Amino acid sequence: MEVAKKFSMADAINVDKAVADKLDSWMHLSLEAQQKKLAFEAYDYLGGNMNHVQEKYPTWQVYQQAYLKRFEVVSDKIEWNAITNKYVSYAGFTTKSISYKEMVSTSSGFYCKY
């Protein structure tokens, strides 16, 4: 709605569709590859004014904000995947240590009362 107020409803619809189409075309890529493409679009292409995109598209900042928002989501997913993988690794470790077993068996996964 903010885009429609600042530009037009047609511009808002066009930006939404263009961003959604581009993001959909990247869904088959790994999260890391998506993160790299999003960073390029937001910082290098739009932010760096490649091919004079800022003059061609008055809504370039709207595109940039959409890519930055998705960049944060993808970055969070990458971080959580790393945390989950570490936890699985820790939980699979064989030991006789009672405190270690208690630590990895708690709901948070990394809480230790000692």
CSV table of C-alpha atoms in Angstrom, one decimal:
chain,number,residue,atom,x,y,z
A,1,MET,CA,0.0,0.0,0.0
A,2,GLU,CA,2.9,2.4,0.7
A,3,VAL,CA,4.1,1.9,-2.8
A,4,ALA,CA,0.7,2.6,-4.2
A,5,LYS,CA,0.6,5.8,-2.2
A,6,LYS,CA,4.0,7.0,-3.3
A,7,PHE,CA,3.8,5.8,-6.9
A,8,SER,CA,0.7,4.1,-8.3
A,9,MET,CA,-1.3,1.0,-7.8
A,10,ALA,CA,0.0,-0.3,-11.1
A,11,ASP,CA,3.5,0.3,-10.0
A,12,ALA,CA,2.9,-1.6,-6.8
A,13,ILE,CA,1.4,-4.6,-8.7
A,14,ASN,CA,4.3,-4.6,-11.2
A,15,VAL,CA,7.0,-4.5,-8.5
A,16,ASP,CA,5.2,-7.3,-6.5
A,17,LYS,CA,4.9,-9.5,-9.6
A,18,ALA,CA,8.5,-8.9,-10.8
A,19,VAL,CA,10.0,-9.6,-7.4
A,20,ALA,CA,7.8,-12.7,-6.9
A,21,ASP,CA,8.7,-14.0,-10.3
A,22,LYS,CA,12.4,-13.5,-9.8
A,23,LEU,CA,12.3,-15.1,-6.3
A,24,ASP,CA,10.3,-18.1,-7.7
A,25,SER,CA,12.9,-18.6,-10.4
A,26,TRP,CA,15.5,-19.0,-7.6
A,27,MET,CA,13.6,-21.4,-5.5
A,28,HIS,CA,15.5,-24.4,-6.9
A,29,LEU,CA,18.8,-23.0,-5.8
A,30,SER,CA,20.5,-23.7,-2.5
A,31,LEU,CA,19.9,-21.1,0.3
A,32,GLU,CA,23.5,-20.0,-0.1
A,33,ALA,CA,23.1,-19.4,-3.8
A,34,GLN,CA,19.8,-17.5,-3.2
A,35,GLN,CA,21.6,-15.4,-0.6
A,36,LYS,CA,24.3,-14.5,-3.0
A,37,LYS,CA,21.8,-13.5,-5.8
A,38,LEU,CA,19.8,-11.5,-3.3
A,39,ALA,CA,22.9,-9.6,-2.1
A,40,PHE,CA,23.8,-8.9,-5.7
A,41,GLU,CA,20.4,-7.6,-6.7
A,42,ALA,CA,20.0,-5.4,-3.6
A,43,TYR,CA,23.6,-4.1,-3.1
A,44,ASP,CA,25.4,-4.3,-6.5
A,45,TYR,CA,22.7,-4.1,-9.1
A,46,LEU,CA,20.2,-1.8,-7.6
A,47,GLY,CA,22.3,-0.1,-4.9
A,48,GLY,CA,25.3,0.2,-7.2
A,49,ASN,CA,23.1,1.6,-10.0
A,50,MET,CA,24.3,-0.9,-12.6
A,51,ASN,CA,23.1,-0.2,-16.1
A,52,HIS,CA,21.6,3.1,-14.7
A,53,VAL,CA,18.8,1.1,-13.1
A,54,GLN,CA,18.0,3.9,-10.7
A,55,GLU,CA,17.2,6.3,-13.5
A,56,LYS,CA,15.3,3.7,-15.5
A,57,TYR,CA,13.1,2.6,-12.6
A,58,PRO,CA,11.8,5.2,-10.1
A,59,THR,CA,10.6,2.2,-8.0
A,60,TRP,CA,14.1,0.8,-7.6
A,61,GLN,CA,14.2,1.3,-3.9
A,62,VAL,CA,11.0,-0.7,-3.5
A,63,TYR,CA,12.7,-3.6,-5.4
A,64,GLN,CA,15.7,-3.2,-3.2
A,65,GLN,CA,13.7,-3.3,0.0
A,66,ALA,CA,11.9,-6.5,-1.1
A,67,TYR,CA,15.2,-8.2,-1.9
A,68,LEU,CA,16.7,-7.1,1.4
A,69,LYS,CA,13.7,-8.4,3.3
A,70,ARG,CA,14.1,-11.8,1.5
A,71,PHE,CA,17.8,-11.7,2.1
A,72,GLU,CA,17.2,-11.5,5.9
A,73,VAL,CA,14.8,-14.5,5.7
A,74,VAL,CA,17.2,-16.6,3.7
A,75,SER,CA,20.1,-15.6,6.0
A,76,ASP,CA,18.1,-16.7,9.0
A,77,LYS,CA,17.3,-20.0,7.4
A,78,ILE,CA,21.0,-20.6,6.7
A,79,GLU,CA,21.9,-19.8,10.4
A,80,TRP,CA,19.1,-22.1,11.7
A,81,ASN,CA,20.2,-24.9,9.4
A,82,ALA,CA,23.8,-24.5,10.8
A,83,ILE,CA,22.5,-24.6,14.4
A,84,THR,CA,20.3,-27.6,13.7
A,85,ASN,CA,23.2,-29.5,12.1
A,86,LYS,CA,25.5,-28.7,15.0
A,87,TYR,CA,22.8,-29.9,17.5
A,88,VAL,CA,22.3,-33.1,15.6
A,89,SER,CA,26.0,-33.6,15.7
A,90,TYR,CA,26.2,-32.9,19.4
A,91,ALA,CA,23.2,-35.1,20.1
A,92,GLY,CA,24.7,-38.0,18.2
A,93,PHE,CA,28.0,-37.9,20.2
A,94,THR,CA,28.5,-41.0,22.3
A,95,THR,CA,29.6,-40.3,25.8
A,96,LYS,CA,29.1,-41.5,29.4
A,97,SER,CA,29.0,-37.9,30.7
A,98,ILE,CA,25.6,-37.4,32.5
A,99,SER,CA,25.9,-33.6,32.3
A,100,TYR,CA,26.5,-33.7,28.5
A,101,LYS,CA,23.6,-36.0,28.0
A,102,GLU,CA,21.3,-33.8,30.1
A,103,MET,CA,22.5,-30.7,28.1
A,104,VAL,CA,21.6,-32.1,24.7
A,105,SER,CA,18.4,-33.7,25.8
A,106,THR,CA,16.8,-30.5,27.0
A,107,SER,CA,14.2,-28.8,24.9
A,108,SER,CA,16.5,-25.9,24.0
A,109,GLY,CA,19.3,-28.2,23.1
A,110,PHE,CA,22.1,-26.1,24.5
A,111,TYR,CA,21.0,-25.4,28.0
A,112,CYS,CA,23.3,-26.6,30.7
A,113,LYS,CA,22.6,-26.1,34.4
A,114,TYR,CA,26.2,-26.5,35.5
